Short mmCIF file of N, CA and C in Angstrom, two decimals:
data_model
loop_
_atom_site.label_atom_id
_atom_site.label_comp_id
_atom_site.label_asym_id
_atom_site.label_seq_id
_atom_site.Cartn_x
_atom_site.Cartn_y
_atom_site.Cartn_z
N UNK J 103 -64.63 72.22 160.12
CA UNK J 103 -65.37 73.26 160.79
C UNK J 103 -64.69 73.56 162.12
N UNK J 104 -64.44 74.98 162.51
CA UNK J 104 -64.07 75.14 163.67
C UNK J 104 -65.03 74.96 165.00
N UNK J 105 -64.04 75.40 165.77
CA UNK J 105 -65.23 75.32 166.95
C UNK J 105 -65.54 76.52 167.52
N UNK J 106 -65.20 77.51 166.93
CA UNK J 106 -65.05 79.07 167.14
C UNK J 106 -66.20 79.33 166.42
N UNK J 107 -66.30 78.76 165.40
CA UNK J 107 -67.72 79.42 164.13
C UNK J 107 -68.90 78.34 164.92
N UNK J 108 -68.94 77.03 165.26
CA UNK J 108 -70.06 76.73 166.12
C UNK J 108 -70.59 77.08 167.48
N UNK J 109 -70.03 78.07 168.24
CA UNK J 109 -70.42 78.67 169.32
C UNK J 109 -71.53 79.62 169.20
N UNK J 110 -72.60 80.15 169.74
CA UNK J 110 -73.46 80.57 169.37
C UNK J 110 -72.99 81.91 169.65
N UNK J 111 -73.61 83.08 168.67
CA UNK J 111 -72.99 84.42 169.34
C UNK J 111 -74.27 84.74 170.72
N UNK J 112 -73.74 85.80 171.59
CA UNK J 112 -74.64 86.01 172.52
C UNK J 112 -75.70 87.27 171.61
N UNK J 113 -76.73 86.95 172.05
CA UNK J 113 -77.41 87.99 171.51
C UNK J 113 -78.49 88.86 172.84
N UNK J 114 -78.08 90.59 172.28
CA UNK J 114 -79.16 91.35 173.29
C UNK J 114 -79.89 92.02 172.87
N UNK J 115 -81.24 91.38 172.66
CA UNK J 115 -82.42 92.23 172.57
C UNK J 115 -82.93 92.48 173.97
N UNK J 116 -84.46 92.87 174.33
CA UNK J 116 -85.68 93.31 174.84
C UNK J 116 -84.94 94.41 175.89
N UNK J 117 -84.03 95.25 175.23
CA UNK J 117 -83.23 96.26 176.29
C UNK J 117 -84.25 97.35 176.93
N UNK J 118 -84.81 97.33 177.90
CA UNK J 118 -85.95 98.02 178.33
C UNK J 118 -85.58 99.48 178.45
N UNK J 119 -86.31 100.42 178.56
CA UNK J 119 -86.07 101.32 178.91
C UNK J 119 -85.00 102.00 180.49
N UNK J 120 -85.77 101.62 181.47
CA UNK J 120 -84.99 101.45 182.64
C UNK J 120 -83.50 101.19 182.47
N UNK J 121 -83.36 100.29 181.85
CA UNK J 121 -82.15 99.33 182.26
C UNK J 121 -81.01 100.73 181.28
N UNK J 122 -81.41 101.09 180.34
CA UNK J 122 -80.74 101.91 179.17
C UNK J 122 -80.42 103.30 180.32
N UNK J 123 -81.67 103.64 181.38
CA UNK J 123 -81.67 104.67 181.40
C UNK J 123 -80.44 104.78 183.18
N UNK J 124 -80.26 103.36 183.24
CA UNK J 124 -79.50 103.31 184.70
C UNK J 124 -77.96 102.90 184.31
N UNK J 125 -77.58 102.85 182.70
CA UNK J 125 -76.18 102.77 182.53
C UNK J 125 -75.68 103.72 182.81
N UNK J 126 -74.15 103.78 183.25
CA UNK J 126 -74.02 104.79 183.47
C UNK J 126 -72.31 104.89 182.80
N UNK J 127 -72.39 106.02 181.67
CA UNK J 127 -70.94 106.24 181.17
C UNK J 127 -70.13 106.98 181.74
N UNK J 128 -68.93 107.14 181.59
CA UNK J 128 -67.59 107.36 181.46
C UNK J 128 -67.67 108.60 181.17
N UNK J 129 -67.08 109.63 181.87
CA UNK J 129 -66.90 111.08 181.51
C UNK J 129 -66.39 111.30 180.31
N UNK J 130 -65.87 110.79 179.51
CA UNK J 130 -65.44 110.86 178.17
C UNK J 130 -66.82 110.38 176.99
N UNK J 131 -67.26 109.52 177.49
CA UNK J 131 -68.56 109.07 176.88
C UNK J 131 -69.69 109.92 176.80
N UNK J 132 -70.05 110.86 178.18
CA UNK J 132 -70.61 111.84 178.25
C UNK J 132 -70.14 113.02 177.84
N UNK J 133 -69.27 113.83 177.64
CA UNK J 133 -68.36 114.93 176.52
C UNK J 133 -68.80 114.12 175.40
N UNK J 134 -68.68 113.04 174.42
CA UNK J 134 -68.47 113.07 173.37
C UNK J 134 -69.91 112.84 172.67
N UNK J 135 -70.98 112.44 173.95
CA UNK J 135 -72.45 112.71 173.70
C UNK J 135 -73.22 113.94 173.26
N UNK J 136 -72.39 115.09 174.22
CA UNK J 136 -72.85 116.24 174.43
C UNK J 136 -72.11 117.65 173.36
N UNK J 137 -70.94 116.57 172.82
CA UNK J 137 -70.44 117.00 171.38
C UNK J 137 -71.29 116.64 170.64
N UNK J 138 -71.92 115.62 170.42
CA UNK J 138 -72.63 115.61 168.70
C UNK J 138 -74.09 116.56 169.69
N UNK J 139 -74.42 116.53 170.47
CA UNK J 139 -75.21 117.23 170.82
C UNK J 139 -75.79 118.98 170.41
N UNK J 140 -74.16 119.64 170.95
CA UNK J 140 -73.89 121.08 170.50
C UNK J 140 -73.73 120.79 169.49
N UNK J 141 -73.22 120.50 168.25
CA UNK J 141 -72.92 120.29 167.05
C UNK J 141 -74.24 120.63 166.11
N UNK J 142 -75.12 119.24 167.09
CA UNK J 142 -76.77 119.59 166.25
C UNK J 142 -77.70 121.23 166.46
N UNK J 143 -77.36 121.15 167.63
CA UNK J 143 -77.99 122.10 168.68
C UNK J 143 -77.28 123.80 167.51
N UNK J 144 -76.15 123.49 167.16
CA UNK J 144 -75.22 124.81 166.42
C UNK J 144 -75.98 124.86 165.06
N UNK J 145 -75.81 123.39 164.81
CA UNK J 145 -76.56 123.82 163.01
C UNK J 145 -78.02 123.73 162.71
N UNK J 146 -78.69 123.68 164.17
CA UNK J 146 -79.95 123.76 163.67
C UNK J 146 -79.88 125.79 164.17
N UNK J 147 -79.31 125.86 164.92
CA UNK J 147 -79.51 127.18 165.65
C UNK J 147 -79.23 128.20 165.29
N UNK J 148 -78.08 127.77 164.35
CA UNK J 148 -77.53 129.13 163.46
C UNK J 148 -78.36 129.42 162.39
N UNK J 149 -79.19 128.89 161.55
CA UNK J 149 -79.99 129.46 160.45
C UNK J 149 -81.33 129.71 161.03
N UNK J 150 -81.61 128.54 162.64
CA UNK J 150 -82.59 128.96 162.70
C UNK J 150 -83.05 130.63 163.28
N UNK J 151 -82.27 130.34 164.51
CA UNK J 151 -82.14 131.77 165.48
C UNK J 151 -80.78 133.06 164.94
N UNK J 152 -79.78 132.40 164.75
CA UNK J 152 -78.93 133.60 164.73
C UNK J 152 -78.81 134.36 163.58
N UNK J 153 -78.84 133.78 162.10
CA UNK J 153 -79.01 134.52 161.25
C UNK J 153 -79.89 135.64 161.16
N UNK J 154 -81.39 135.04 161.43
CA UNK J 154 -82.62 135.88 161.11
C UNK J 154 -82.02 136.87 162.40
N UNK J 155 -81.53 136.67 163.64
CA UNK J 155 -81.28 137.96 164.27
C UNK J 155 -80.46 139.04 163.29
N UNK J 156 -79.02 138.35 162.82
CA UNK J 156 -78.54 139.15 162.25
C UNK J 156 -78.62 140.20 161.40
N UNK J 157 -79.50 139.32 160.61
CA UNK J 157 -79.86 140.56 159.04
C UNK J 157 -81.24 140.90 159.81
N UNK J 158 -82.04 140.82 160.75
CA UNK J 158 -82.46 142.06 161.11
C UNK J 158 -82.18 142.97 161.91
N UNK J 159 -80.79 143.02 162.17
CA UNK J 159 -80.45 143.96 162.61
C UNK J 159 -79.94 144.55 162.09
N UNK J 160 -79.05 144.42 161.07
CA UNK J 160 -78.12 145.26 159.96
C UNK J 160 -79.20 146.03 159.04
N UNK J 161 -80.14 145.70 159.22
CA UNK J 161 -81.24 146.55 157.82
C UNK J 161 -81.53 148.26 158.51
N UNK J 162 -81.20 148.66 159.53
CA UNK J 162 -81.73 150.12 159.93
C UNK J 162 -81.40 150.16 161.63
N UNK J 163 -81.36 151.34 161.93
CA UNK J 163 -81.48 151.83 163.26
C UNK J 163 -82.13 150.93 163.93
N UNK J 164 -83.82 151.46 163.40
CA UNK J 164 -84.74 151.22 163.87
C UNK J 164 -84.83 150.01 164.41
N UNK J 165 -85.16 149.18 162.99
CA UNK J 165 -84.69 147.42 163.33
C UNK J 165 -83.48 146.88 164.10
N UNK J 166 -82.02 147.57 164.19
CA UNK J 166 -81.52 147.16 165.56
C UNK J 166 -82.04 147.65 166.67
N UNK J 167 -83.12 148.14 166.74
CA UNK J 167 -83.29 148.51 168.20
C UNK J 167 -84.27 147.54 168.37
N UNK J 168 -85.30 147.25 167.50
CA UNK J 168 -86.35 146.42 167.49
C UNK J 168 -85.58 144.87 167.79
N UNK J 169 -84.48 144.54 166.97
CA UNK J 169 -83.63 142.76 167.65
C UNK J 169 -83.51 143.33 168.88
N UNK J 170 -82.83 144.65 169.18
CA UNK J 170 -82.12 144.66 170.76
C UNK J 170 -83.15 144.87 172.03
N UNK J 171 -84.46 144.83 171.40
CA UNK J 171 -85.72 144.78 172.41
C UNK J 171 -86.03 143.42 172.39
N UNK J 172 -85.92 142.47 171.44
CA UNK J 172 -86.29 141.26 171.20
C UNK J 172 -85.04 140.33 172.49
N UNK J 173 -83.75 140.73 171.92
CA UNK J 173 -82.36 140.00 172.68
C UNK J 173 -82.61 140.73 174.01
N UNK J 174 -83.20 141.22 174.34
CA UNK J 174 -83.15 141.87 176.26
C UNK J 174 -84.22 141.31 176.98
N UNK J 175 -85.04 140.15 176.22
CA UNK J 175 -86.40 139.46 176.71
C UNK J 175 -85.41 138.58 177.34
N UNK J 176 -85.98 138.11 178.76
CA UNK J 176 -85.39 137.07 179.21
C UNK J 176 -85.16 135.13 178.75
N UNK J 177 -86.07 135.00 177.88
CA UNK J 177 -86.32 133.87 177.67
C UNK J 177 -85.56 133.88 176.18
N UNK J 178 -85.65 134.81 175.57
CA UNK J 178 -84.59 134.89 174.22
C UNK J 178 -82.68 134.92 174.75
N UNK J 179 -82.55 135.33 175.75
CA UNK J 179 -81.38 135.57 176.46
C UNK J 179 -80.92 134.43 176.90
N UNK J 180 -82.05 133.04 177.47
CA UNK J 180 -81.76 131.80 177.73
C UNK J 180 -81.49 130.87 176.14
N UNK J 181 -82.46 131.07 175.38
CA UNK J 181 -82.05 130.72 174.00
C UNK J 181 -80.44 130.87 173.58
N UNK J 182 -79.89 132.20 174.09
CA UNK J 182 -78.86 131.78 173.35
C UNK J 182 -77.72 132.07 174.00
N UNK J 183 -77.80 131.71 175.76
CA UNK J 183 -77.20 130.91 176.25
C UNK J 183 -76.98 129.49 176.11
N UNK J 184 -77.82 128.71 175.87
CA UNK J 184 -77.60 127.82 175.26
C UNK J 184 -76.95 127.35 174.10
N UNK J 185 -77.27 128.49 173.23
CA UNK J 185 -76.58 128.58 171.99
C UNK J 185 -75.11 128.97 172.32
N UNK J 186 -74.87 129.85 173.23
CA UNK J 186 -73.19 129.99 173.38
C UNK J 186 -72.78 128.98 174.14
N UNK J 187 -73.19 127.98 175.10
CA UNK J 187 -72.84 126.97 175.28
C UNK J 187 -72.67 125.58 174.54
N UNK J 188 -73.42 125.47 173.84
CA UNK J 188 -73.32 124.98 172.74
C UNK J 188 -71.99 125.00 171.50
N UNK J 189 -71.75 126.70 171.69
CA UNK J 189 -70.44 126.93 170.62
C UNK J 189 -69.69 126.32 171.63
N UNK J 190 -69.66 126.97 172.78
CA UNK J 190 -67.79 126.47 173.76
C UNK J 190 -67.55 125.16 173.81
N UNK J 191 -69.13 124.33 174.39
CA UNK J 191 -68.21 122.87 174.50
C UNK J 191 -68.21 122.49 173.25
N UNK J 192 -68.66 122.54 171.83
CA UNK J 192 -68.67 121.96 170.91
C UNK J 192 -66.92 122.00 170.51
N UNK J 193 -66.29 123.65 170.86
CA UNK J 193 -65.04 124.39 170.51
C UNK J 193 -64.20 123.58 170.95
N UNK J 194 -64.54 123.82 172.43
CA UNK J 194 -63.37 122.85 173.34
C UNK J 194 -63.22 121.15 173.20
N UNK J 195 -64.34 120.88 173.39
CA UNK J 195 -64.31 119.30 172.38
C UNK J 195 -63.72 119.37 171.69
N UNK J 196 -64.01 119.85 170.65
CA UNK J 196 -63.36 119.74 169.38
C UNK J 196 -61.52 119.92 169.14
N UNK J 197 -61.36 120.57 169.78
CA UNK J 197 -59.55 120.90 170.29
C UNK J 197 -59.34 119.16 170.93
N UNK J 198 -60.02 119.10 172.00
CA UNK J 198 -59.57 117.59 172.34
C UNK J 198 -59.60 116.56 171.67
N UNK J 199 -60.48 116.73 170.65
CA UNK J 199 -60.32 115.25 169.55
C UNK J 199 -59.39 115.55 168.78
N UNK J 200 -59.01 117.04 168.47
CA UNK J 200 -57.84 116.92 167.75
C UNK J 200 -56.41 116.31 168.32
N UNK J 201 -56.35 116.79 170.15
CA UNK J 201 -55.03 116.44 170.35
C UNK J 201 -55.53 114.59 170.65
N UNK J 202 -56.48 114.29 170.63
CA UNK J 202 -56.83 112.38 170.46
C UNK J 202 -56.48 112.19 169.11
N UNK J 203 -56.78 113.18 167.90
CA UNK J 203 -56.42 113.02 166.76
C UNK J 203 -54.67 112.43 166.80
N UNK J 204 -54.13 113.53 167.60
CA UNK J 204 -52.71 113.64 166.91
C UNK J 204 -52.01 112.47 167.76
N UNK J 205 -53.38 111.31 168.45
CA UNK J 205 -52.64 110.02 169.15
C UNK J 205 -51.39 110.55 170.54
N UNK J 206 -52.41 111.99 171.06
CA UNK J 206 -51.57 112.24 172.55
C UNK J 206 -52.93 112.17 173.64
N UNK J 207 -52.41 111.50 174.41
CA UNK J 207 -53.27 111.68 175.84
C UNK J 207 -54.75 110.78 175.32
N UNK J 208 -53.61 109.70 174.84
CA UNK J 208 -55.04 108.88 174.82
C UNK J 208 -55.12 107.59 175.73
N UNK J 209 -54.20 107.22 176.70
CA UNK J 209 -54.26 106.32 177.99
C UNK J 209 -55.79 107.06 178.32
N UNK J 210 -56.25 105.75 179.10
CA UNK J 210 -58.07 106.39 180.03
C UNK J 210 -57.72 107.34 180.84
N UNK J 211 -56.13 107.16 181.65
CA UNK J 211 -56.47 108.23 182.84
C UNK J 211 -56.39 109.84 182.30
N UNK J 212 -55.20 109.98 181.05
CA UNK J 212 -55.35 111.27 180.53
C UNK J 212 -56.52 111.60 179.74
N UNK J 213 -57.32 110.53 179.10
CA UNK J 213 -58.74 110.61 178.57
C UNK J 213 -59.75 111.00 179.31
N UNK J 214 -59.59 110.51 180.75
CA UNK J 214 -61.07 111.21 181.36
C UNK J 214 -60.45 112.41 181.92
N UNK J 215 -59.01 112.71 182.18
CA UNK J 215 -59.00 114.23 182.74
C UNK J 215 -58.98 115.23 181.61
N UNK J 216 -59.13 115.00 180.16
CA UNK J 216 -59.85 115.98 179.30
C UNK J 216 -60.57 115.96 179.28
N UNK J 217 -61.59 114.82 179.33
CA UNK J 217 -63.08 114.93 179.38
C UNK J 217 -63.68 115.91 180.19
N UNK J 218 -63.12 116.14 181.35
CA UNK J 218 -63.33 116.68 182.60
C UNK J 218 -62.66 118.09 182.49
N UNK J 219 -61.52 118.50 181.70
CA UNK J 219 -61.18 119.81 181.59
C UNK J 219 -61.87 120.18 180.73
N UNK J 220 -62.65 119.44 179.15
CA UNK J 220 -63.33 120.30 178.74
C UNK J 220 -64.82 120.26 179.11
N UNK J 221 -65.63 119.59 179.95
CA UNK J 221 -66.33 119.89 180.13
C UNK J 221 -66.55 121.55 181.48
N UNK J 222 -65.44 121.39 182.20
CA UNK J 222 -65.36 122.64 183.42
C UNK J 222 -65.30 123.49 182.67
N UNK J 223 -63.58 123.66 181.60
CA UNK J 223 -63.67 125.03 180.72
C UNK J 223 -65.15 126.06 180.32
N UNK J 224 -65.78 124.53 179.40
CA UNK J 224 -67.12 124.81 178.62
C UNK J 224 -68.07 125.69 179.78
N UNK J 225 -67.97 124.86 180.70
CA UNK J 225 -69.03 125.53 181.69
C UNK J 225 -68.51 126.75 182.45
N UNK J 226 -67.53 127.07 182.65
CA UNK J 226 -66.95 128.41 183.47
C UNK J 226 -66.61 129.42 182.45
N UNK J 227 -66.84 129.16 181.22
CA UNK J 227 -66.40 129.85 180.02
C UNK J 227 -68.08 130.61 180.01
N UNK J 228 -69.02 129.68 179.72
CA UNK J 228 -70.73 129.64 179.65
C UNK J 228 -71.16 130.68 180.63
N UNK J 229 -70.54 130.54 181.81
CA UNK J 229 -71.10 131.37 183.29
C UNK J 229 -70.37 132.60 182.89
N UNK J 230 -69.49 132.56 182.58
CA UNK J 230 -69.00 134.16 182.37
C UNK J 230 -69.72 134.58 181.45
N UNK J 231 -70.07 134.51 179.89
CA UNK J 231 -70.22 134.53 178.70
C UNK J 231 -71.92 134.88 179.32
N UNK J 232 -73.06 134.02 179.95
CA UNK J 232 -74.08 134.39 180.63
C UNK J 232 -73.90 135.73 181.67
N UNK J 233 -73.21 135.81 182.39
CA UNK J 233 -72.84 136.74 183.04
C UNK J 233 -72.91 138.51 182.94
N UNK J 234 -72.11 138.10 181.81
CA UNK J 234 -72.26 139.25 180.55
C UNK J 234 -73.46 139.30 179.95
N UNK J 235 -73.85 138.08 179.41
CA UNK J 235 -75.25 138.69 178.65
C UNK J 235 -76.35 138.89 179.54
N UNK J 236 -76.32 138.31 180.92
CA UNK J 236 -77.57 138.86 181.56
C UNK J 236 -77.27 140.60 182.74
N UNK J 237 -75.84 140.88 182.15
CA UNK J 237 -76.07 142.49 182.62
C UNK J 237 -75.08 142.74 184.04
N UNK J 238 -74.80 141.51 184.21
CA UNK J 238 -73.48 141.38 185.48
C UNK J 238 -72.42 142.61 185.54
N UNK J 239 -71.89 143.17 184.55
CA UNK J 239 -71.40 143.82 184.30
C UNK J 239 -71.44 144.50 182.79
#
C-alpha cells in the first residue's frame, strides 16, 4: 500500500453563501461566465422575443407598423439591448476561444488582455448599437 492512497483527501463542503459570493475571479473567468450567459440569454431570446417580432412584421403594412409601435416602447428597446449585447459578447468571445482554440495567446498575461479586449469591444460595440436604437442619430 502506498502512502499517497492513505492520505486523506481534503474535503469542502458547508460552502456558505457569503463566502461563494466574496470570491473573486479572474477577468477571463468572468468573460467566460458571461459567455455561457449570452449564449443562454440568445437561445432563449431568439424564439422567444425575436422571431415572434419578425413574422409579425413581414405579414402586412399594417402589422409592421403595429411591431414598429411595439419596438419604439422604451422598455421593449431595453429588451433588446440586451439581446444585442448578448449577440456581441457572445460573438466576440467566441472569436477568442477560437484563437485559445488554435493554442495562441494562451500564457495568463495574453489571456486576461483578451478577456479584457473582449469584454471593452462587447461593450463599446453595445453603446453604439444602443445609441442607434434609442434615436442618437
Amino acid at each position: 500500500m502506498s502512502d499517497s492512497a492513505a492520505k486523506p483527501r481534503p474535503q469542502f463542503r458547508n460552502i456558505s453563501v457569503p463566502q461563494i459570493l466574496s470570491y473573486r475571479l479572474p477577468l477571463a473567468g468572468k468573460v467566460s461566465i458571461l459567455h455561457r450567459i449570452s449564449g443562454a440569454l440568445l437561445f432563449l431570446g431568439l424564439p422567444l422575443v425575436l422571431l415572434p417580432l419578425l413574422a409579425a412584421s413581414v405579414g402586412s403594412p399594417e402589422s409592421f407598423a403595429s411591431v414598429a409601435s411595439i419596438v419604439g416602447h422604451p422598455i421593449v428597446k431595453l429588451i433588446l439591448l440586451v439581446l444585442i449585447w448578448g449577440y456581441l459578447h457572445h460573438f466576440c468571445a467566441g472569436i477568442r476561444y477560437l484563437i485559445l482554440d488554435l493554442h495562441m495567446s494562451i500564457e495568463k498575461a495574453q489571456a486576461q488582455k483578451s478577456a479584457g479586449l473582449v469584454l471593452g469591444v462587447s461593450l463599446a460595440l453595445t453603446v453604439v448599437f444602443g445609441l442607434k436604437l434609442f434615436g442618437a442619430w
